[in-house]
PDB file of C-alpha atoms in Angstrom:
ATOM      1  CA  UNK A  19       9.087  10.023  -7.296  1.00  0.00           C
ATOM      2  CA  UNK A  20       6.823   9.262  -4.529  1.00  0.00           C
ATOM      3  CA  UNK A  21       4.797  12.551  -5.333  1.00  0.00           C
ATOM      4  CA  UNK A  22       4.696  11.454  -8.837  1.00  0.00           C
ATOM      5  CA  UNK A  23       3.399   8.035  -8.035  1.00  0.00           C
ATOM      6  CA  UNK A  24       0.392   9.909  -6.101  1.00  0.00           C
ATOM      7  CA  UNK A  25      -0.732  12.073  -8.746  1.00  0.00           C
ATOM      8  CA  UNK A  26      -0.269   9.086 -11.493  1.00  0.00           C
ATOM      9  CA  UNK A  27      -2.716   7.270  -8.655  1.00  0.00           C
ATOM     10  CA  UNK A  28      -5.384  10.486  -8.328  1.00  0.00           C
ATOM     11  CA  UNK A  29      -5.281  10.628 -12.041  1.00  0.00           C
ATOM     12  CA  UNK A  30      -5.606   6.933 -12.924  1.00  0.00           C
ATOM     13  CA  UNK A  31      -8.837   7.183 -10.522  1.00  0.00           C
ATOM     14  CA  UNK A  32     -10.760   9.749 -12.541  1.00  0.00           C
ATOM     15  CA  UNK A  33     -11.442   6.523 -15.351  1.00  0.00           C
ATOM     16  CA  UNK A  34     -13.385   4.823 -12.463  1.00  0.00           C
ATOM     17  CA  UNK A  35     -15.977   5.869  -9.842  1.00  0.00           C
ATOM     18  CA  UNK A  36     -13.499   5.439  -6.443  1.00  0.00           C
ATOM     19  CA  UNK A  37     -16.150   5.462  -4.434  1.00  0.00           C
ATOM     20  CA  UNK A  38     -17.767   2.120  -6.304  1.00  0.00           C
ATOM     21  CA  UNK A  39     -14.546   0.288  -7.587  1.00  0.00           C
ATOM     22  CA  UNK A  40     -11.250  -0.009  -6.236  1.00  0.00           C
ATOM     23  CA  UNK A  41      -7.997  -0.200  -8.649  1.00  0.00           C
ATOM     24  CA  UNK A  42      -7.769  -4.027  -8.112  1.00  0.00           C
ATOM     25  CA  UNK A  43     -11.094  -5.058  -9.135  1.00  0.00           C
ATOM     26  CA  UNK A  44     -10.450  -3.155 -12.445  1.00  0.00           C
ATOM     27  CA  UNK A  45      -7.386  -5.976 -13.278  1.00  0.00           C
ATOM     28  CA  UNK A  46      -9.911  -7.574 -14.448  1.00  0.00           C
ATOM     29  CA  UNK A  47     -10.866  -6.024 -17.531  1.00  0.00           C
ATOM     30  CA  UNK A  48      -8.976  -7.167 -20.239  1.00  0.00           C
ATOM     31  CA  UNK A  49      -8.847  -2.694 -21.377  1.00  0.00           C
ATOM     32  CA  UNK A  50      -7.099  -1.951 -17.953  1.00  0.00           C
ATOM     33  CA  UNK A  51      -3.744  -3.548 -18.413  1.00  0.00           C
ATOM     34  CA  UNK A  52      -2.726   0.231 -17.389  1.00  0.00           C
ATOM     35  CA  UNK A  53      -3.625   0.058 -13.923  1.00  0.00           C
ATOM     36  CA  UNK A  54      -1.506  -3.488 -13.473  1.00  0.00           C
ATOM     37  CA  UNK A  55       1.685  -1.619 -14.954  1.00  0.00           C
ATOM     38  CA  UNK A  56       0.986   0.909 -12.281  1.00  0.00           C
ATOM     39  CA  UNK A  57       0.847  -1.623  -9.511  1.00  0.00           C
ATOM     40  CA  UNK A  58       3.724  -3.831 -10.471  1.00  0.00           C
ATOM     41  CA  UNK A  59       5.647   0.268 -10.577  1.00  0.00           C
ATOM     42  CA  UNK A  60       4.424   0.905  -6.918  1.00  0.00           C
ATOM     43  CA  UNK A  61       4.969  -2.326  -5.891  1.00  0.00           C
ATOM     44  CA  UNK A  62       8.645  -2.163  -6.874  1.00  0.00           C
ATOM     45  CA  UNK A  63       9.629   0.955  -5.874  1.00  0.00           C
ATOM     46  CA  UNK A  64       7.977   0.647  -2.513  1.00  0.00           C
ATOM     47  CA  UNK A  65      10.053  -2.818  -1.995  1.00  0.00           C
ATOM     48  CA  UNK A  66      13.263  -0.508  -3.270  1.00  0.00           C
ATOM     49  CA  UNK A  67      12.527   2.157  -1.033  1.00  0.00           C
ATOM     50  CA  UNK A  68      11.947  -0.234   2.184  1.00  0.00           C
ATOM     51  CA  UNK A  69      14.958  -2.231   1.396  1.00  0.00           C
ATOM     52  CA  UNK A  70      16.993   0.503   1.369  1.00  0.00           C
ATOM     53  CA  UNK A  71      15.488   1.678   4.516  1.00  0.00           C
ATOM     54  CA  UNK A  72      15.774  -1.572   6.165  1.00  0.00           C
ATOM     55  CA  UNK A  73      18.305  -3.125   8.125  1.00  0.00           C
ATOM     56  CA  UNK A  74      19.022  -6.734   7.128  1.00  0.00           C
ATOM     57  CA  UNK A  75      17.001  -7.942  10.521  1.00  0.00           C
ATOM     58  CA  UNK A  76      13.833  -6.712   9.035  1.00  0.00           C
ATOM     59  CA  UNK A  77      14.369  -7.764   4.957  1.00  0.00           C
ATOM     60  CA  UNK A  78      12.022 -11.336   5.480  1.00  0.00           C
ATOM     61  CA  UNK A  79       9.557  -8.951   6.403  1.00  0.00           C
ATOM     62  CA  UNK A  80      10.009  -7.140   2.921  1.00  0.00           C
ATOM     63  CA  UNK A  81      10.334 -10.084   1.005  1.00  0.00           C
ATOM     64  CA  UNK A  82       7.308 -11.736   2.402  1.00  0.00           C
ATOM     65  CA  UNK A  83       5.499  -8.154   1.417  1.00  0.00           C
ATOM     66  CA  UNK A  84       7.044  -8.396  -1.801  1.00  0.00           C
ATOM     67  CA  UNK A  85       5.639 -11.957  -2.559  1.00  0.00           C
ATOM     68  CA  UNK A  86       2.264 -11.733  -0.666  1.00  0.00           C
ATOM     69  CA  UNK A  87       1.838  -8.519  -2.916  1.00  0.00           C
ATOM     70  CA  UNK A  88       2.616 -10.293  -6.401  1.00  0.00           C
ATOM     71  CA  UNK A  89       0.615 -13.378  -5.219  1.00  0.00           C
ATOM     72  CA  UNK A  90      -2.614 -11.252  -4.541  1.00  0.00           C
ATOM     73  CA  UNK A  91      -1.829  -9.223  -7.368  1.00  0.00           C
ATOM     74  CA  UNK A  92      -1.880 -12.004  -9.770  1.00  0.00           C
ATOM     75  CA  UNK A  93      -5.031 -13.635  -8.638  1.00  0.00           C
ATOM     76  CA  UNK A  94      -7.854 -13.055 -10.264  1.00  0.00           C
ATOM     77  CA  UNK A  95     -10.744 -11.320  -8.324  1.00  0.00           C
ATOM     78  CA  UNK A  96     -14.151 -12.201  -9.580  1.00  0.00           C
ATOM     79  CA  UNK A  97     -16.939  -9.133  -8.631  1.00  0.00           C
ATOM     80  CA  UNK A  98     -19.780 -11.762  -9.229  1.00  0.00           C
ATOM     81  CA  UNK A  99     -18.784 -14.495  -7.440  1.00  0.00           C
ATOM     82  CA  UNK A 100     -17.074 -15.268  -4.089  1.00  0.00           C
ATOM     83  CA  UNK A 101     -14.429 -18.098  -4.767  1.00  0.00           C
ATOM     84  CA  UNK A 102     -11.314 -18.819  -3.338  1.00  0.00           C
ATOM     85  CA  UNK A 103      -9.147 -16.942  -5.550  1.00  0.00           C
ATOM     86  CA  UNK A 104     -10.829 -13.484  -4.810  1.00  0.00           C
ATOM     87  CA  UNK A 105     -10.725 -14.379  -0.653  1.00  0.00           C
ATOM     88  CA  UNK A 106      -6.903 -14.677  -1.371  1.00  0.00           C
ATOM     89  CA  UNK A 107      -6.677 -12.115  -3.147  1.00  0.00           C
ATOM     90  CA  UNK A 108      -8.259  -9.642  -0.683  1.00  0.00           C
ATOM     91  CA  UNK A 109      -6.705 -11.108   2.308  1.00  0.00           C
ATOM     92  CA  UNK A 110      -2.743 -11.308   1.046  1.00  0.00           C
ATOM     93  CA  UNK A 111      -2.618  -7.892  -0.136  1.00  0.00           C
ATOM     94  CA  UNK A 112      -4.977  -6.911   2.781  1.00  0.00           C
ATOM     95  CA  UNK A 113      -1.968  -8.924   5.082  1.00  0.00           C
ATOM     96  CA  UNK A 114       0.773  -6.768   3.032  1.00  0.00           C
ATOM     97  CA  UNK A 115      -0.584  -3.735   3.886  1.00  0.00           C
ATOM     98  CA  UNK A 116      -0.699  -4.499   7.275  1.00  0.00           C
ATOM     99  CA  UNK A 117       2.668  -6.127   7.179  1.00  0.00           C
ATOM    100  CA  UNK A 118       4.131  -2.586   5.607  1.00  0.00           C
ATOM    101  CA  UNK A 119       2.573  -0.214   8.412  1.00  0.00           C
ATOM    102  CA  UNK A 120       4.354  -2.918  10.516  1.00  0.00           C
ATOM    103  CA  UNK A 121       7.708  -2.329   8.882  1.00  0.00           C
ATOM    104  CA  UNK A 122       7.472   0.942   9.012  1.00  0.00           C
ATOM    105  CA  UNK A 123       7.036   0.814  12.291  1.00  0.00           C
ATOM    106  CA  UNK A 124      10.150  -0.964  12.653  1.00  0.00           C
ATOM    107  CA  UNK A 125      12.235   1.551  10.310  1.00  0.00           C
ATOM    108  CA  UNK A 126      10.942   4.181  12.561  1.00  0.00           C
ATOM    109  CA  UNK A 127      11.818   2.516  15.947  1.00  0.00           C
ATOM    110  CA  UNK A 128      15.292   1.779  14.628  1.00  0.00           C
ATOM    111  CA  UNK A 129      15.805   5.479  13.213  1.00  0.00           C
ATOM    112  CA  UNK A 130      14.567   6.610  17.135  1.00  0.00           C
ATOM    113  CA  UNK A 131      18.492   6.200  17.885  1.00  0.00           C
ATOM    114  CA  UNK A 132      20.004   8.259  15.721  1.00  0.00           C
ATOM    115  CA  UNK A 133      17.504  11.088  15.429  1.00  0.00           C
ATOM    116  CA  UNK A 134      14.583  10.593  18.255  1.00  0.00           C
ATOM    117  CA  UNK A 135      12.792  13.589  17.458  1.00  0.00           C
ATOM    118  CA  UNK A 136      12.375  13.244  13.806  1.00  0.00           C
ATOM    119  CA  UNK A 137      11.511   9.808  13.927  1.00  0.00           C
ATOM    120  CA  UNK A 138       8.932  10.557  16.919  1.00  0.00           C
ATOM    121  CA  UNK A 139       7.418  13.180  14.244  1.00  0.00           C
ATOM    122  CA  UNK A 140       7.509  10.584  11.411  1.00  0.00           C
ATOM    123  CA  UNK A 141       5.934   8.040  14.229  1.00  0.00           C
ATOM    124  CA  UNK A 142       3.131  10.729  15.263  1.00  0.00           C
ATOM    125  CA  UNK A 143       1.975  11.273  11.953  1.00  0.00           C
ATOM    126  CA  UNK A 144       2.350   7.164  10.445  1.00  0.00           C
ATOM    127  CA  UNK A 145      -0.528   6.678  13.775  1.00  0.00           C
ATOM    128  CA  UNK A 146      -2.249   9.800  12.347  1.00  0.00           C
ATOM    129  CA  UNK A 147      -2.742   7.982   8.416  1.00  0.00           C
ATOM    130  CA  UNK A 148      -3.450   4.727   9.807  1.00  0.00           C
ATOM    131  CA  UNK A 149      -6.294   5.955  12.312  1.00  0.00           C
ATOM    132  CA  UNK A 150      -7.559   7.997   8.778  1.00  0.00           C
ATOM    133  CA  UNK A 151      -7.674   4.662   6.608  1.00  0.00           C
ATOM    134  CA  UNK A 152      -9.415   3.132   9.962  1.00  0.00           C
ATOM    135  CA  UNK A 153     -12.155   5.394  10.031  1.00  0.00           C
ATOM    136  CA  UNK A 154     -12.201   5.623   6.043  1.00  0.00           C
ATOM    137  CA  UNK A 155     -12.855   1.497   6.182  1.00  0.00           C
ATOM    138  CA  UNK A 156     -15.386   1.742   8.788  1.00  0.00           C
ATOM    139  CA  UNK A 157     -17.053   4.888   6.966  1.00  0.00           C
ATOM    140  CA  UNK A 158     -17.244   3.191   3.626  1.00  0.00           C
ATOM    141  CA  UNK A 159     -17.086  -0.251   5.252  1.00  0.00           C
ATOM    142  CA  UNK A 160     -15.860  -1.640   2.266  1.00  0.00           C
ATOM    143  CA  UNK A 161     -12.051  -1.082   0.207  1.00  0.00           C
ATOM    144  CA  UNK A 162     -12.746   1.216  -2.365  1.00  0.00           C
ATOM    145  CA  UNK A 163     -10.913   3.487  -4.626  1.00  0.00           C
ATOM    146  CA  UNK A 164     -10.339   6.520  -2.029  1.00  0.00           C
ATOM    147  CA  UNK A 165      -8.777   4.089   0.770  1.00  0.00           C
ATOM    148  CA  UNK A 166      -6.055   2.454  -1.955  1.00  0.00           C
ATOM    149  CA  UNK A 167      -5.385   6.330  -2.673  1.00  0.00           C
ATOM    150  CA  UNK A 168      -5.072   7.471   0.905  1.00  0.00           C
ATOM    151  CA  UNK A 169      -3.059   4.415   1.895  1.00  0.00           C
ATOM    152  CA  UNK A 170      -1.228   4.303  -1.228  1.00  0.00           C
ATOM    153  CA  UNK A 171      -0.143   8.184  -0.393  1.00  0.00           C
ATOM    154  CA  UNK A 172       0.613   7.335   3.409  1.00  0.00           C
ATOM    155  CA  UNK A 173       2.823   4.631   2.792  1.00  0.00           C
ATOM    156  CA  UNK A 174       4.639   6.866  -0.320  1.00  0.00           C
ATOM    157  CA  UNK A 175       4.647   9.979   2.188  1.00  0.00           C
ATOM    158  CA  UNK A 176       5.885   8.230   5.598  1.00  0.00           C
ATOM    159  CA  UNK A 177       8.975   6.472   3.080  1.00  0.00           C
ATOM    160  CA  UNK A 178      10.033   9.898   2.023  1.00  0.00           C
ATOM    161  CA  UNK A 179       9.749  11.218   5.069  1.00  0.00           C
ATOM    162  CA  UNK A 180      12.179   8.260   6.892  1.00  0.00           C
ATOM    163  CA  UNK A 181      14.536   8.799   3.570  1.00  0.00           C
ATOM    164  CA  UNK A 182      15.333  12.627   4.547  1.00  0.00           C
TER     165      UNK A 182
END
């Protein structure tokens, strides 16, 4: 599924220019109710996934990713202007992100006990993706199309490696 997910993503981003838009600002055309079926589909599965991953210590996390990604998916983001409703938007699903690579973090720490070198793999190669989307933000020095992909696909790829 998570494979499927990426390719749906890589193919959803050949309507757009990635480098120019990202998938969010496209919610607001009225013609791309496609792309928010597709996040409300990663956005669920990725909550499955972690919650089954989880222990019930770390679940607030998950449900505060779960909310803070419905919030900022639901409000609006204006290109034009710079209101409050597109700062909130960018910043709580900017916050989930960060909140995920955080609970993945966890899940890996927590799998270190019962199979320390796998997880130390799965741990080497999370710190690998998230130095990538570092220098991808600092490259492009904005969120664009390619950076949802690439996080998007480390987030999908570091789950399915913890779930095996």
């Amino acid at each position: 599924m998570e494979y499927l997910l990426i390719i749906l993503t890589i193919c959803l981003s050949f309507t757009f220019h990635p480098l120019y838009n990202n998938f969010t600002s496209l919610l607001v055309y009225h013609h791309y109710v496609l792309y928010f079926g597709w996040l409300i589909i990663n956005i669920l599965f990725i909550f499955i996934k972690l919650y089954h991953l989880s222990n019930r210590s770390n679940r607030r996390i998950l449900y505060l990713i779960s909310c803070l990604f419905i919030i900022g998916t639901f409000l609006p983001y204006h290109l034009s202007t710079s209101d409050l409703t597109s700062f909130l938007h960018v910043g709580l699903t900017f916050l989930a992100l960060i909140l995920t690579f955080v609970l993945l973090k966890l899940i890996i720490k927590q799998s270190m006990l019962t199979s320390y070198k796998k997880a130390n793999q799965v741990d080497y190669w999370l710190n690998w993706q998230i130095s990538i989307i570092i220098l991808l933000l600092m490259m492009f020095g904005t969120i664009n199309g390619i950076i949802e992909i690439v996080t998007l696909s480390s987030i999908l790829l570091t789950m399915r490696q913890l779930s095996h």
